PDB file of C-alpha atoms in Angstrom:
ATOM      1  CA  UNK A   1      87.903  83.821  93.910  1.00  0.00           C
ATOM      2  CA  UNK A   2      87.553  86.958  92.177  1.00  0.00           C
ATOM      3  CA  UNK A   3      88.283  87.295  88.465  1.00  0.00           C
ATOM      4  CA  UNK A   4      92.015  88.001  87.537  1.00  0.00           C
ATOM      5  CA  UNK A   5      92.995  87.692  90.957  1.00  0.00           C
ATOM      6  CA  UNK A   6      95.882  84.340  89.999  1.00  0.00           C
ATOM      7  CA  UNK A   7      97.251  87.119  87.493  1.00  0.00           C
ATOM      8  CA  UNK A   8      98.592  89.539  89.249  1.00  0.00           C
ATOM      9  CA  UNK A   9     102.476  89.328  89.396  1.00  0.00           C
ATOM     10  CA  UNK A  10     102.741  88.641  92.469  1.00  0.00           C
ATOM     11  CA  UNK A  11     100.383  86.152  93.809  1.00  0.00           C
ATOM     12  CA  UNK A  12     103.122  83.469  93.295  1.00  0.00           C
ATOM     13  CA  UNK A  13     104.563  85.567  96.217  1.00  0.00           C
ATOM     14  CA  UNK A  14     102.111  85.541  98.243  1.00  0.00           C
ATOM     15  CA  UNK A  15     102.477  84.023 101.713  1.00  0.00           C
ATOM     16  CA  UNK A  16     100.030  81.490 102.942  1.00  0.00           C
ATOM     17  CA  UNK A  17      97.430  83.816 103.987  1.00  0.00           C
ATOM     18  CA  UNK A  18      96.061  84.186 100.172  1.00  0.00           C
ATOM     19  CA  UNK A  19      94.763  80.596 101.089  1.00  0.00           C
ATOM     20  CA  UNK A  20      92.290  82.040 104.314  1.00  0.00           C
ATOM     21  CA  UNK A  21      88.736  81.999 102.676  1.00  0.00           C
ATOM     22  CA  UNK A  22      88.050  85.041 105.015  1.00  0.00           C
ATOM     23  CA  UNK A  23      91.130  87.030 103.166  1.00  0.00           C
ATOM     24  CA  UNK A  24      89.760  85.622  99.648  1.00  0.00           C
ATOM     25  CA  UNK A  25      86.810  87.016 100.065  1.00  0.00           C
ATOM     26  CA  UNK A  26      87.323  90.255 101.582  1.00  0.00           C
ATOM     27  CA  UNK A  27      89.925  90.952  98.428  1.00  0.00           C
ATOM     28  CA  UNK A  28      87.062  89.741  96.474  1.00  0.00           C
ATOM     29  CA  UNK A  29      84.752  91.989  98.373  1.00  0.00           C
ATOM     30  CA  UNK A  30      87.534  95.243  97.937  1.00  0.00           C
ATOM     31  CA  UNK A  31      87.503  94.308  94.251  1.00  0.00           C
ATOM     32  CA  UNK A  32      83.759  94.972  94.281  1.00  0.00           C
ATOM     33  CA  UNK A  33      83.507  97.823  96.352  1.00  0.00           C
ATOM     34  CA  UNK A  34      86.332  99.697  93.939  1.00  0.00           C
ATOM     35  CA  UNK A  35      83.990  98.390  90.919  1.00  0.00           C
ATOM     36  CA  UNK A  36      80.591  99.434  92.752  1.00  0.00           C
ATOM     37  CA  UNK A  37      81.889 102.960  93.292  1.00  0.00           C
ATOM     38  CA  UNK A  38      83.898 103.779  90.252  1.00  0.00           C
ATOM     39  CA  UNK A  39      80.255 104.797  89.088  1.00  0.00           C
ATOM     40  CA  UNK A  40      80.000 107.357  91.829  1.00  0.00           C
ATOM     41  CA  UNK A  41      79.825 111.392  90.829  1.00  0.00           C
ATOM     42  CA  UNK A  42      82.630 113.267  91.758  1.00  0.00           C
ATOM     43  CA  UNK A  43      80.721 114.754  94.537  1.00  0.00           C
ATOM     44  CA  UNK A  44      80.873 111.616  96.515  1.00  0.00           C
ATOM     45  CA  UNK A  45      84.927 111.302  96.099  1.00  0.00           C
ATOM     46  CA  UNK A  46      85.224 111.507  99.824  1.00  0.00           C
ATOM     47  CA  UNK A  47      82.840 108.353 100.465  1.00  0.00           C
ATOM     48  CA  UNK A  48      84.593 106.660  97.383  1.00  0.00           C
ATOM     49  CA  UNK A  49      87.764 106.993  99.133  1.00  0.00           C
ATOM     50  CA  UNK A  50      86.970 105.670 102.867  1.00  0.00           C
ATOM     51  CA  UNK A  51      84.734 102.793 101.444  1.00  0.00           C
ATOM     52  CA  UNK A  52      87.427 101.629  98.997  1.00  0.00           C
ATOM     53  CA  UNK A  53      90.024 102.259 102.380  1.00  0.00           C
ATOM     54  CA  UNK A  54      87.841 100.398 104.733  1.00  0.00           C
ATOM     55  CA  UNK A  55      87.483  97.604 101.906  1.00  0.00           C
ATOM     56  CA  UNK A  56      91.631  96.844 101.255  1.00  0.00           C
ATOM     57  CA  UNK A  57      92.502  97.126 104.989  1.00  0.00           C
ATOM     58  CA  UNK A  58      90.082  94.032 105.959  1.00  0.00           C
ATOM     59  CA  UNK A  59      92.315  91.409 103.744  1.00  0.00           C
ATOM     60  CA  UNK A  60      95.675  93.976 104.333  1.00  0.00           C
ATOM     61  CA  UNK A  61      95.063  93.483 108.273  1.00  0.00           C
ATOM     62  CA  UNK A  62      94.344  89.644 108.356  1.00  0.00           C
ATOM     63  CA  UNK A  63      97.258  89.158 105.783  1.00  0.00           C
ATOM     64  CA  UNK A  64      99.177  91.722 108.205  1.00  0.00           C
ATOM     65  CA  UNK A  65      98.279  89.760 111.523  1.00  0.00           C
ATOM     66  CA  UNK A  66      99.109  86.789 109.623  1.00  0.00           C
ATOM     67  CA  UNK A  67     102.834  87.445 108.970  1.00  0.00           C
ATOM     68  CA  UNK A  68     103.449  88.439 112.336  1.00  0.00           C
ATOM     69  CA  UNK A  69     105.073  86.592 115.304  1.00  0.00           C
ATOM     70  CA  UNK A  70     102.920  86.049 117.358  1.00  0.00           C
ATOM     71  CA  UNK A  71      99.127  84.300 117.701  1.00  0.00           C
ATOM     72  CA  UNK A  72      97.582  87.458 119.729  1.00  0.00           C
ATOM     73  CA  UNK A  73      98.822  89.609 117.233  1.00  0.00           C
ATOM     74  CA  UNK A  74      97.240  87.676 114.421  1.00  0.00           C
ATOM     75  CA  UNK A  75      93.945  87.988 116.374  1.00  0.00           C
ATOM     76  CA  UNK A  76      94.524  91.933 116.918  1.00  0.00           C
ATOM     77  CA  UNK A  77      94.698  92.264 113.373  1.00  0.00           C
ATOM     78  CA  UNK A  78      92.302  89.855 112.402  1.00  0.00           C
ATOM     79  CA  UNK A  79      90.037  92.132 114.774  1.00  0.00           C
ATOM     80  CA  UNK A  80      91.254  95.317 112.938  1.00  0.00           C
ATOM     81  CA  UNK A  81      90.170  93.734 109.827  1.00  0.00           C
ATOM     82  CA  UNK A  82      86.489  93.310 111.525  1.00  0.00           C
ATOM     83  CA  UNK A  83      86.339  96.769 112.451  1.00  0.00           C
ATOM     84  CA  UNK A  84      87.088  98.171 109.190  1.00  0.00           C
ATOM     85  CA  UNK A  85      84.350  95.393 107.818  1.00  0.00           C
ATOM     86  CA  UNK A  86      81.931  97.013 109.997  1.00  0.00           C
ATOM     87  CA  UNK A  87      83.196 100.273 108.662  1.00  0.00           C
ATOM     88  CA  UNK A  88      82.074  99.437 105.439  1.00  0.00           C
ATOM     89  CA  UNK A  89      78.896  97.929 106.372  1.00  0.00           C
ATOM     90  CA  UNK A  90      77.898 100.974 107.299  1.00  0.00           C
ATOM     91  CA  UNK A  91      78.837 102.820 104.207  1.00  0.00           C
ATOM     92  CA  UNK A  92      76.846  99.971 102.260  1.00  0.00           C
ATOM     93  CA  UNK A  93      74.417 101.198 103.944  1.00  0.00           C
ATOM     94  CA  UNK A  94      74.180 104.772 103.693  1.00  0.00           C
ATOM     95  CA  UNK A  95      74.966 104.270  99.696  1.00  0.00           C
ATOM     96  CA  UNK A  96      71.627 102.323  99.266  1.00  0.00           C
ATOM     97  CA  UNK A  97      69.753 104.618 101.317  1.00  0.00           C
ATOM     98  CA  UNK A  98      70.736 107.616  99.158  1.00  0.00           C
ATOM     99  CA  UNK A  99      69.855 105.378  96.411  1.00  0.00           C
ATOM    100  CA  UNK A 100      74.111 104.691  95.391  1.00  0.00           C
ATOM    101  CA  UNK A 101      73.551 101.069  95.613  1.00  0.00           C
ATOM    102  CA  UNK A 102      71.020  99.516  93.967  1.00  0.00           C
ATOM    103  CA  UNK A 103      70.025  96.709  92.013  1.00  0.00           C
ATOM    104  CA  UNK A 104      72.052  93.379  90.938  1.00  0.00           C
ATOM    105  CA  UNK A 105      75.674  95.408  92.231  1.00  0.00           C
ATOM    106  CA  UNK A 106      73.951  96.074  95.859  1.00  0.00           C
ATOM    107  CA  UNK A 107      72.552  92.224  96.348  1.00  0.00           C
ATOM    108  CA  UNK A 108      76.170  90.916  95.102  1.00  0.00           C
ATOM    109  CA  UNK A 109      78.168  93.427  97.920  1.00  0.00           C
ATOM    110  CA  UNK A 110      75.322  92.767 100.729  1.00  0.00           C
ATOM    111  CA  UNK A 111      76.245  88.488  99.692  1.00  0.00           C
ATOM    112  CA  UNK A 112      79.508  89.231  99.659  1.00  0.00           C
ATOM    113  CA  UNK A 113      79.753  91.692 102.476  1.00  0.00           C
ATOM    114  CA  UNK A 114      77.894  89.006 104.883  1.00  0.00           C
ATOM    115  CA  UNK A 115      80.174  85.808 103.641  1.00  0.00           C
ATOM    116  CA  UNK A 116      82.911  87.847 104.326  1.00  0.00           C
ATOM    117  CA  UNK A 117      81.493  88.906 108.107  1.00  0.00           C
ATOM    118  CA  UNK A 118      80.848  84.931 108.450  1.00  0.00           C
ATOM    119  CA  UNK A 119      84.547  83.657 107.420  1.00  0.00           C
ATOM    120  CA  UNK A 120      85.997  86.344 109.290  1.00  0.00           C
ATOM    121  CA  UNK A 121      83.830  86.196 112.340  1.00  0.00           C
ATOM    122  CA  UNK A 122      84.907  82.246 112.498  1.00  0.00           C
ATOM    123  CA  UNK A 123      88.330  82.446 111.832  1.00  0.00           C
ATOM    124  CA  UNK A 124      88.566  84.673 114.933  1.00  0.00           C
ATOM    125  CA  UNK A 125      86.822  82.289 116.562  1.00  0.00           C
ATOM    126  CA  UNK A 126      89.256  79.563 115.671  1.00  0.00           C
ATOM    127  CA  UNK A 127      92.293  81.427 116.350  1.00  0.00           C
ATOM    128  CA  UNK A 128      91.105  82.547 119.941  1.00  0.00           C
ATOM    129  CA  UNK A 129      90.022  78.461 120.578  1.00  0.00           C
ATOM    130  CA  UNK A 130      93.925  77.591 119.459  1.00  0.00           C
ATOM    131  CA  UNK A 131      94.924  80.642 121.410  1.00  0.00           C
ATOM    132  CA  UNK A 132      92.858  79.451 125.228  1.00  0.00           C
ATOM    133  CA  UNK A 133      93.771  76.055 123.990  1.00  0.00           C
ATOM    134  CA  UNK A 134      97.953  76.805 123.587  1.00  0.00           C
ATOM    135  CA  UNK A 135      97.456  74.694 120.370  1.00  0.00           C
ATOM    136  CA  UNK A 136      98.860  76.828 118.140  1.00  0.00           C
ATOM    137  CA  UNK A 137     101.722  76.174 116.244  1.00  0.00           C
ATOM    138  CA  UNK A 138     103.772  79.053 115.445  1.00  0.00           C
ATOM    139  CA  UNK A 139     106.266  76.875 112.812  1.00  0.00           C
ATOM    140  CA  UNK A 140     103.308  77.934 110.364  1.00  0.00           C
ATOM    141  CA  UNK A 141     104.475  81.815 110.816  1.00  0.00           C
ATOM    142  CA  UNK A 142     106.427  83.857 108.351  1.00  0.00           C
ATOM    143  CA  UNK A 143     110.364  83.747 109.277  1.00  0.00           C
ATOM    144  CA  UNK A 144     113.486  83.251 107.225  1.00  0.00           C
ATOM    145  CA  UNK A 145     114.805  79.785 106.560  1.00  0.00           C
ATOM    146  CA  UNK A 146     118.250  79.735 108.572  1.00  0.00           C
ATOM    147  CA  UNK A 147     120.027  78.251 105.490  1.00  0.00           C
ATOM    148  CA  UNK A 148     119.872  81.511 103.634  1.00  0.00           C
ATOM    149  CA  UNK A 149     123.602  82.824 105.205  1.00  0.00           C
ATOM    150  CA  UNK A 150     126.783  81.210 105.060  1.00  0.00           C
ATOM    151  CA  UNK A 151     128.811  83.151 107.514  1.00  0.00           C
ATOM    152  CA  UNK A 152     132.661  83.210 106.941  1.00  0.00           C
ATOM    153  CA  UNK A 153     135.744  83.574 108.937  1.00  0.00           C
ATOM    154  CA  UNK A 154     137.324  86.842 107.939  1.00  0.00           C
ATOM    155  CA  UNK A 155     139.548  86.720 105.015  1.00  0.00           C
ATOM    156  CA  UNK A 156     137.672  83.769 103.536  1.00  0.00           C
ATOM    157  CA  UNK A 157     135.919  83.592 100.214  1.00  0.00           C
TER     158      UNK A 157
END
């Protein structure tokens, strides 16, 4: 779990997805991409700004898919999240190949970057077994407890 993560205001809030491994670490790995390239020149703003974007929308999408209705969606999403993983595999490696990345900061993203392909790649997997399967159970999903409204005849209290 990345550092300071429990201290953010709202991770009380949070909805069951913050307890996915696959979304821990990919908002561990977004974390360390925005640390890795804070060190970047100015000239590089551009790849700054689609790595750290392709970084937040792999845990955004799976926490995304996750609060939806549905099981397929969950899986679109959780595929969205893959595709923006790949997105920033590649910029990984085009910033160590320019000689961006180096050192103790590239071996901790490249660990990172394949735990997070691993978790992600297998929580897919699980979701489309429970999906061919019918086993899911969508009483796990986001929705409103019913108790929340009273509803009154008119002119009542």
């Amino acid at each position: 779990m990345m550092k300071g993560q429990r201290s953010t205001l709202i991770w009380d809030k949070l909805r069951g997805f913050k307890n996915i491994l696959a979304w821990q670490r990919s908002d561990e790995l977004a974390g360390l991409v925005h640390e890795a390239t804070a060190e970047f020149g100015y000239q590089d703003r551009r790849l700054v700004d689609q790595m750290r974007a392709a970084a937040v929308s792999v845990p955004s999408n799976i926490a995304e898919g996750y609060c939806r209705s549905s099981l397929a969606d969950y899986i679109r999403f959780c595929e969205f999240a893959r595709g923006s993983l790949g997105e920033l595999g590649s910029q990984i490696h085009h910033c160590e190949r320019v000689g961006l990345l180096k050192g103790e900061k590239l071996e901790r993203l490249v660990a990172l970057y394949g735990e997070t392909v691993f978790l992600l790649d297998r929580l897919i997997a699980g979701l489309k077994d429970k999906q061919r399967k019918g086993s899911w159970d969508s009483s796990f999903g986001v929705k409103e407890a019913p108790e929340l409204y009273e509803i009154s005849a008119q002119g009542e209290g």
